[in-house]
Amino acid sequence: MAEELKTVLGFEASGAISTLNTLSTALDKYTAAIASAASATTRYNKAAAGVDSKLKSLTAASSGYSKVQQQSVSASKRVQTALSKERELLQSVRGAVNNVGKATKKTSGQNKCFSRYFNNLWTEI
């Protein structure tokens, strides 16, 4: 074939054919690389499409978490206040119980005295 080209063109074309074959191979590789890049870009675009909605969801979740933290602090303060009131109530009840105990001891002592008096009175009768 190279001989036929030489006859038609009037020069040796084997070098040109070799260069064209090399160029064809390089263009095939370039086309494959471009196709691969296009495919990667398509995958990237699909993945990037959901990023905005995911960021919005993340922002909403973060905002909700912040509100829950604030409510937790508020609830903790209310619990501390309630515990303080319960502590005061328990101290008040303890004081009342102590007062009742003292009064009972006093009454018990008086009852013994009355009991002796009535026993003596019955004995005399």
CSV table of N, CA and C in Angstrom, one decimal:
chain,number,residue,atom,x,y,z
A,1,MET,N,0.8,-1.2,0.0
A,1,MET,CA,0.0,0.0,0.0
A,1,MET,C,0.9,1.3,0.0
A,2,ALA,N,1.9,1.2,0.8
A,2,ALA,CA,2.8,2.4,0.8
A,2,ALA,C,3.4,2.6,-0.6
A,3,GLU,N,3.7,1.5,-1.3
A,3,GLU,CA,4.2,1.7,-2.7
A,3,GLU,C,3.2,2.3,-3.6
A,4,GLU,N,1.9,2.0,-3.4
A,4,GLU,CA,0.8,2.6,-4.3
A,4,GLU,C,0.7,4.1,-3.9
A,5,LEU,N,0.8,4.4,-2.7
A,5,LEU,CA,0.8,5.9,-2.3
A,5,LEU,C,2.0,6.6,-2.9
A,6,LYS,N,3.1,6.0,-2.9
A,6,LYS,CA,4.3,6.6,-3.4
A,6,LYS,C,4.1,6.9,-4.9
A,7,THR,N,3.5,5.9,-5.5
A,7,THR,CA,3.2,6.1,-7.0
A,7,THR,C,2.2,7.2,-7.2
A,8,VAL,N,1.1,7.3,-6.4
A,8,VAL,CA,0.1,8.3,-6.6
A,8,VAL,C,0.6,9.7,-6.1
A,9,LEU,N,1.2,9.7,-4.9
A,9,LEU,CA,1.6,11.0,-4.4
A,9,LEU,C,2.9,11.5,-4.8
A,10,GLY,N,3.7,10.6,-5.1
A,10,GLY,CA,5.1,10.9,-5.6
A,10,GLY,C,6.1,11.0,-4.5
A,11,PHE,N,5.8,10.6,-3.3
A,11,PHE,CA,6.8,10.6,-2.2
A,11,PHE,C,6.5,9.4,-1.2
A,12,GLU,N,7.4,9.1,-0.4
A,12,GLU,CA,7.3,8.0,0.6
A,12,GLU,C,6.3,8.5,1.7
A,13,ALA,N,5.1,7.8,1.8
A,13,ALA,CA,4.1,8.1,2.7
A,13,ALA,C,4.1,7.3,4.0
A,14,SER,N,5.0,6.4,4.1
A,14,SER,CA,4.9,5.5,5.3
A,14,SER,C,5.1,6.2,6.6
A,15,GLY,N,6.0,7.2,6.6
A,15,GLY,CA,6.2,8.1,7.8
A,15,GLY,C,5.0,8.8,8.1
A,16,ALA,N,4.3,9.4,7.1
A,16,ALA,CA,3.1,10.1,7.3
A,16,ALA,C,2.0,9.2,7.9
A,17,ILE,N,1.9,8.0,7.3
A,17,ILE,CA,0.9,7.1,7.8
A,17,ILE,C,1.1,6.7,9.2
A,18,SER,N,2.4,6.4,9.5
A,18,SER,CA,2.7,6.1,10.9
A,18,SER,C,2.4,7.2,11.9
A,19,THR,N,2.6,8.5,11.5
A,19,THR,CA,2.3,9.6,12.3
A,19,THR,C,0.8,9.8,12.4
A,20,LEU,N,0.0,9.5,11.3
A,20,LEU,CA,-1.4,9.6,11.4
A,20,LEU,C,-2.0,8.5,12.3
A,21,ASN,N,-1.4,7.3,12.3
A,21,ASN,CA,-1.8,6.2,13.2
A,21,ASN,C,-1.5,6.6,14.6
A,22,THR,N,-0.4,7.2,14.9
A,22,THR,CA,0.0,7.6,16.3
A,22,THR,C,-1.0,8.7,16.7
A,23,LEU,N,-1.3,9.6,15.8
A,23,LEU,CA,-2.3,10.7,16.1
A,23,LEU,C,-3.7,10.1,16.3
A,24,SER,N,-4.1,9.1,15.6
A,24,SER,CA,-5.4,8.5,15.8
A,24,SER,C,-5.5,7.8,17.1
A,25,THR,N,-4.4,7.1,17.5
A,25,THR,CA,-4.3,6.4,18.8
A,25,THR,C,-4.4,7.5,19.9
A,26,ALA,N,-3.7,8.6,19.8
A,26,ALA,CA,-3.7,9.6,20.8
A,26,ALA,C,-5.1,10.3,20.9
A,27,LEU,N,-5.8,10.5,19.7
A,27,LEU,CA,-7.1,11.0,19.7
A,27,LEU,C,-8.1,10.1,20.4
A,28,ASP,N,-7.9,8.8,20.2
A,28,ASP,CA,-8.8,7.8,20.8
A,28,ASP,C,-8.7,7.8,22.3
A,29,LYS,N,-7.4,7.9,22.8
A,29,LYS,CA,-7.2,8.0,24.2
A,29,LYS,C,-7.8,9.3,24.8
A,30,TYR,N,-7.6,10.4,24.0
A,30,TYR,CA,-8.1,11.7,24.5
A,30,TYR,C,-9.7,11.6,24.5
A,31,THR,N,-10.3,11.0,23.6
A,31,THR,CA,-11.7,10.9,23.6
A,31,THR,C,-12.2,10.1,24.8
A,32,ALA,N,-11.5,9.0,25.1
A,32,ALA,CA,-11.8,8.2,26.2
A,32,ALA,C,-11.7,9.0,27.5
A,33,ALA,N,-10.6,9.8,27.6
A,33,ALA,CA,-10.4,10.6,28.8
A,33,ALA,C,-11.5,11.6,29.0
A,34,ILE,N,-11.9,12.3,27.9
A,34,ILE,CA,-13.0,13.2,27.9
A,34,ILE,C,-14.3,12.6,28.3
A,35,ALA,N,-14.6,11.4,27.8
A,35,ALA,CA,-15.8,10.7,28.1
A,35,ALA,C,-15.8,10.3,29.6
A,36,SER,N,-14.6,9.9,30.1
A,36,SER,CA,-14.5,9.6,31.6
A,36,SER,C,-14.7,10.9,32.4
A,37,ALA,N,-14.2,12.0,32.0
A,37,ALA,CA,-14.4,13.2,32.7
A,37,ALA,C,-15.9,13.7,32.7
A,38,ALA,N,-16.5,13.5,31.5
A,38,ALA,CA,-17.9,13.8,31.4
A,38,ALA,C,-18.8,12.9,32.4
A,39,SER,N,-18.4,11.7,32.4
A,39,SER,CA,-19.1,10.7,33.3
A,39,SER,C,-18.9,11.1,34.8
A,40,ALA,N,-17.7,11.5,35.1
A,40,ALA,CA,-17.4,11.9,36.5
A,40,ALA,C,-18.1,13.2,36.8
A,41,THR,N,-18.2,14.1,35.9
A,41,THR,CA,-18.9,15.4,36.1
A,41,THR,C,-20.4,15.1,36.3
A,42,THR,N,-21.0,14.2,35.5
A,42,THR,CA,-22.4,13.8,35.7
A,42,THR,C,-22.6,13.2,37.1
A,43,ARG,N,-21.7,12.4,37.6
A,43,ARG,CA,-21.9,11.8,38.9
A,43,ARG,C,-21.7,12.9,40.0
A,44,TYR,N,-20.8,13.8,39.8
A,44,TYR,CA,-20.6,14.9,40.7
A,44,TYR,C,-21.9,15.8,40.8
A,45,ASN,N,-22.4,16.1,39.6
A,45,ASN,CA,-23.6,16.9,39.6
A,45,ASN,C,-24.8,16.2,40.4
A,46,LYS,N,-24.9,14.9,40.2
A,46,LYS,CA,-26.0,14.2,40.9
A,46,LYS,C,-25.8,14.2,42.4
A,47,ALA,N,-24.5,14.0,42.8
A,47,ALA,CA,-24.2,14.1,44.2
A,47,ALA,C,-24.4,15.5,44.8
A,48,ALA,N,-24.0,16.5,44.0
A,48,ALA,CA,-24.1,17.9,44.5
A,48,ALA,C,-25.5,18.3,44.6
A,49,ALA,N,-26.4,17.7,43.8
A,49,ALA,CA,-27.8,18.2,43.8
A,49,ALA,C,-28.5,18.0,45.2
A,50,GLY,N,-28.1,17.0,46.0
A,50,GLY,CA,-28.7,16.8,47.3
A,50,GLY,C,-28.0,17.6,48.4
A,51,VAL,N,-26.9,18.2,48.1
A,51,VAL,CA,-26.1,18.9,49.2
A,51,VAL,C,-26.9,20.0,49.8
A,52,ASP,N,-27.5,20.8,49.0
A,52,ASP,CA,-28.3,22.0,49.4
A,52,ASP,C,-29.4,21.5,50.4
A,53,SER,N,-30.2,20.5,50.0
A,53,SER,CA,-31.3,20.1,50.9
A,53,SER,C,-30.7,19.5,52.2
A,54,LYS,N,-29.6,18.8,52.1
A,54,LYS,CA,-29.0,18.2,53.3
A,54,LYS,C,-28.5,19.2,54.2
A,55,LEU,N,-27.9,20.3,53.6
A,55,LEU,CA,-27.4,21.4,54.5
A,55,LEU,C,-28.6,22.1,55.2
A,56,LYS,N,-29.7,22.2,54.5
A,56,LYS,CA,-30.9,22.8,55.1
A,56,LYS,C,-31.4,22.0,56.2
A,57,SER,N,-31.4,20.7,56.0
A,57,SER,CA,-31.8,19.7,57.0
A,57,SER,C,-30.9,19.8,58.2
A,58,LEU,N,-29.6,19.8,58.0
A,58,LEU,CA,-28.6,19.9,59.0
A,58,LEU,C,-28.8,21.2,59.8
A,59,THR,N,-29.1,22.3,59.2
A,59,THR,CA,-29.3,23.6,59.8
A,59,THR,C,-30.5,23.5,60.7
A,60,ALA,N,-31.6,22.9,60.2
A,60,ALA,CA,-32.8,22.8,61.0
A,60,ALA,C,-32.6,21.9,62.2
A,61,ALA,N,-31.9,20.8,62.0
A,61,ALA,CA,-31.6,19.9,63.1
A,61,ALA,C,-30.8,20.6,64.2
A,62,SER,N,-29.8,21.4,63.7
A,62,SER,CA,-28.9,22.2,64.7
A,62,SER,C,-29.8,23.2,65.4
A,63,SER,N,-30.7,23.9,64.8
A,63,SER,CA,-31.5,24.8,65.4
A,63,SER,C,-32.4,24.1,66.4
A,64,GLY,N,-33.0,23.0,66.1
A,64,GLY,CA,-33.8,22.2,67.0
A,64,GLY,C,-33.0,21.8,68.2
A,65,TYR,N,-31.8,21.3,68.0
A,65,TYR,CA,-30.9,20.9,69.1
A,65,TYR,C,-30.6,22.1,70.0
A,66,SER,N,-30.4,23.3,69.5
A,66,SER,CA,-30.2,24.4,70.3
A,66,SER,C,-31.4,24.8,71.2
A,67,LYS,N,-32.6,24.7,70.6
A,67,LYS,CA,-33.8,24.9,71.4
A,67,LYS,C,-34.0,23.9,72.5
A,68,VAL,N,-33.7,22.6,72.2
A,68,VAL,CA,-33.8,21.6,73.2
A,68,VAL,C,-32.8,21.9,74.3
A,69,GLN,N,-31.6,22.3,74.0
A,69,GLN,CA,-30.6,22.6,75.0
A,69,GLN,C,-31.1,23.8,75.9
A,70,GLN,N,-31.7,24.8,75.3
A,70,GLN,CA,-32.2,25.9,76.1
A,70,GLN,C,-33.3,25.4,77.0
A,71,GLN,N,-34.2,24.6,76.5
A,71,GLN,CA,-35.3,24.0,77.3
A,71,GLN,C,-34.8,23.2,78.4
A,72,SER,N,-33.7,22.4,78.1
A,72,SER,CA,-33.1,21.6,79.2
A,72,SER,C,-32.5,22.4,80.3
A,73,VAL,N,-31.9,23.5,80.0
A,73,VAL,CA,-31.4,24.5,81.0
A,73,VAL,C,-32.5,25.0,81.8
A,74,SER,N,-33.6,25.4,81.2
A,74,SER,CA,-34.8,26.0,81.9
A,74,SER,C,-35.4,24.9,82.8
A,75,ALA,N,-35.5,23.7,82.2
A,75,ALA,CA,-36.1,22.6,83.0
A,75,ALA,C,-35.2,22.3,84.2
A,76,SER,N,-33.9,22.3,84.1
A,76,SER,CA,-33.0,22.1,85.2
A,76,SER,C,-33.2,23.1,86.3
A,77,LYS,N,-33.3,24.4,85.9
A,77,LYS,CA,-33.5,25.4,86.9
A,77,LYS,C,-34.9,25.2,87.6
A,78,ARG,N,-35.9,24.8,86.9
A,78,ARG,CA,-37.2,24.5,87.5
A,78,ARG,C,-37.1,23.4,88.5
A,79,VAL,N,-36.3,22.3,88.1
A,79,VAL,CA,-36.1,21.2,89.0
A,79,VAL,C,-35.4,21.6,90.3
A,80,GLN,N,-34.4,22.4,90.1
A,80,GLN,CA,-33.6,22.9,91.3
A,80,GLN,C,-34.5,23.7,92.2
A,81,THR,N,-35.4,24.6,91.6
A,81,THR,CA,-36.3,25.3,92.4
A,81,THR,C,-37.3,24.4,93.2
A,82,ALA,N,-37.8,23.4,92.5
A,82,ALA,CA,-38.7,22.5,93.1
A,82,ALA,C,-38.0,21.7,94.2
A,83,LEU,N,-36.8,21.3,94.0
A,83,LEU,CA,-36.1,20.5,95.0
A,83,LEU,C,-35.8,21.4,96.2
A,84,SER,N,-35.5,22.7,96.0
A,84,SER,CA,-35.3,23.6,97.1
A,84,SER,C,-36.6,23.7,97.9
A,85,LYS,N,-37.7,23.9,97.2
A,85,LYS,CA,-39.0,24.0,98.0
A,85,LYS,C,-39.3,22.7,98.7
A,86,GLU,N,-39.0,21.6,98.1
A,86,GLU,CA,-39.2,20.3,98.8
A,86,GLU,C,-38.4,20.2,100.0
A,87,ARG,N,-37.1,20.6,99.9
A,87,ARG,CA,-36.2,20.6,101.0
A,87,ARG,C,-36.7,21.4,102.2
A,88,GLU,N,-37.2,22.6,101.8
A,88,GLU,CA,-37.8,23.5,102.8
A,88,GLU,C,-39.0,22.9,103.5
A,89,LEU,N,-39.8,22.2,102.7
A,89,LEU,CA,-41.0,21.6,103.2
A,89,LEU,C,-40.6,20.4,104.1
A,90,LEU,N,-39.6,19.6,103.7
A,90,LEU,CA,-39.2,18.5,104.6
A,90,LEU,C,-38.6,19.1,105.9
A,91,GLN,N,-37.9,20.2,105.9
A,91,GLN,CA,-37.4,20.8,107.1
A,91,GLN,C,-38.5,21.2,108.0
A,92,SER,N,-39.6,21.8,107.3
A,92,SER,CA,-40.7,22.3,108.1
A,92,SER,C,-41.5,21.1,108.7
A,93,VAL,N,-41.6,20.0,108.0
A,93,VAL,CA,-42.3,18.8,108.5
A,93,VAL,C,-41.5,18.2,109.6
A,94,ARG,N,-40.1,18.2,109.5
A,94,ARG,CA,-39.3,17.7,110.5
A,94,ARG,C,-39.4,18.5,111.8
A,95,GLY,N,-39.5,19.8,111.6
A,95,GLY,CA,-39.6,20.7,112.8
A,95,GLY,C,-41.0,20.4,113.4
A,96,ALA,N,-42.0,20.3,112.6
A,96,ALA,CA,-43.4,20.0,113.2
A,96,ALA,C,-43.4,18.7,113.9
A,97,VAL,N,-42.7,17.7,113.3
A,97,VAL,CA,-42.7,16.3,114.0
A,97,VAL,C,-41.9,16.4,115.3
A,98,ASN,N,-40.8,17.2,115.3
A,98,ASN,CA,-40.1,17.4,116.6
A,98,ASN,C,-40.9,18.1,117.6
A,99,ASN,N,-41.7,19.1,117.2
A,99,ASN,CA,-42.6,19.8,118.1
A,99,ASN,C,-43.6,18.9,118.7
A,100,VAL,N,-44.2,18.0,117.8
A,100,VAL,CA,-45.2,17.1,118.2
A,100,VAL,C,-44.6,16.1,119.2
A,101,GLY,N,-43.4,15.7,118.9
A,101,GLY,CA,-42.7,14.8,119.8
A,101,GLY,C,-42.5,15.4,121.2
A,102,LYS,N,-42.0,16.6,121.2
A,102,LYS,CA,-41.8,17.3,122.5
A,102,LYS,C,-43.2,17.5,123.2
A,103,ALA,N,-44.2,17.9,122.5
A,103,ALA,CA,-45.5,18.0,123.1
A,103,ALA,C,-46.0,16.7,123.7
A,104,THR,N,-45.7,15.6,122.9
A,104,THR,CA,-46.2,14.3,123.4
A,104,THR,C,-45.5,13.9,124.6
A,105,LYS,N,-44.2,14.2,124.7
A,105,LYS,CA,-43.4,13.9,125.9
A,105,LYS,C,-44.0,14.6,127.1
A,106,LYS,N,-44.3,15.9,126.8
A,106,LYS,CA,-44.8,16.8,127.9
A,106,LYS,C,-46.1,16.2,128.4
A,107,THR,N,-47.0,15.9,127.4
A,107,THR,CA,-48.3,15.3,127.7
A,107,THR,C,-48.2,14.0,128.4
A,108,SER,N,-47.2,13.2,128.0
A,108,SER,CA,-47.0,11.9,128.6
A,108,SER,C,-46.6,12.1,130.0
A,109,GLY,N,-45.8,13.1,130.3
A,109,GLY,CA,-45.4,13.3,131.7
A,109,GLY,C,-46.6,13.8,132.5
A,110,GLN,N,-47.5,14.6,131.9
A,110,GLN,CA,-48.7,15.1,132.6
A,110,GLN,C,-49.6,14.0,132.8
A,111,ASN,N,-49.7,13.1,131.8
A,111,ASN,CA,-50.6,11.9,131.9
A,111,ASN,C,-50.2,11.0,133.1
A,112,LYS,N,-48.9,10.9,133.3
A,112,LYS,CA,-48.4,10.1,134.4
A,112,LYS,C,-48.8,10.7,135.7
A,113,CYS,N,-48.7,12.0,135.7
A,113,CYS,CA,-49.0,12.7,137.0
A,113,CYS,C,-50.5,12.6,137.2
A,114,PHE,N,-51.4,12.8,136.2
A,114,PHE,CA,-52.8,12.6,136.4
A,114,PHE,C,-53.1,11.2,136.7
A,115,SER,N,-52.4,10.2,136.1
A,115,SER,CA,-52.6,8.8,136.4
A,115,SER,C,-52.4,8.5,137.8
A,116,ARG,N,-51.3,9.0,138.4
A,116,ARG,CA,-51.0,8.8,139.8
A,116,ARG,C,-52.1,9.5,140.7
A,117,TYR,N,-52.5,10.6,140.3
A,117,TYR,CA,-53.5,11.4,141.1
A,117,TYR,C,-54.8,10.6,141.1
A,118,PHE,N,-55.2,10.1,139.9
A,118,PHE,CA,-56.5,9.3,139.9
A,118,PHE,C,-56.3,8.0,140.6
A,119,ASN,N,-55.2,7.3,140.5
A,119,ASN,CA,-55.0,6.1,141.2
A,119,ASN,C,-55.0,6.3,142.7
A,120,ASN,N,-54.4,7.4,143.2
A,120,ASN,CA,-54.5,7.7,144.6
A,120,ASN,C,-55.9,8.0,145.0
A,121,LEU,N,-56.6,8.7,144.1
A,121,LEU,CA,-58.0,9.1,144.4
A,121,LEU,C,-58.8,7.8,144.5
A,122,TRP,N,-58.7,6.9,143.6
A,122,TRP,CA,-59.4,5.7,143.7
A,122,TRP,C,-59.1,4.8,144.9
A,123,THR,N,-57.9,4.9,145.2
A,123,THR,CA,-57.4,4.1,146.4
A,123,THR,C,-58.1,4.7,147.7
A,124,GLU,N,-58.2,6.0,147.7
A,124,GLU,CA,-58.9,6.6,148.9
A,124,GLU,C,-60.4,6.3,148.9
A,125,ILE,N,-61.0,6.1,147.8
A,125,ILE,CA,-62.4,5.9,147.8
A,125,ILE,C,-62.7,4.5,148.1
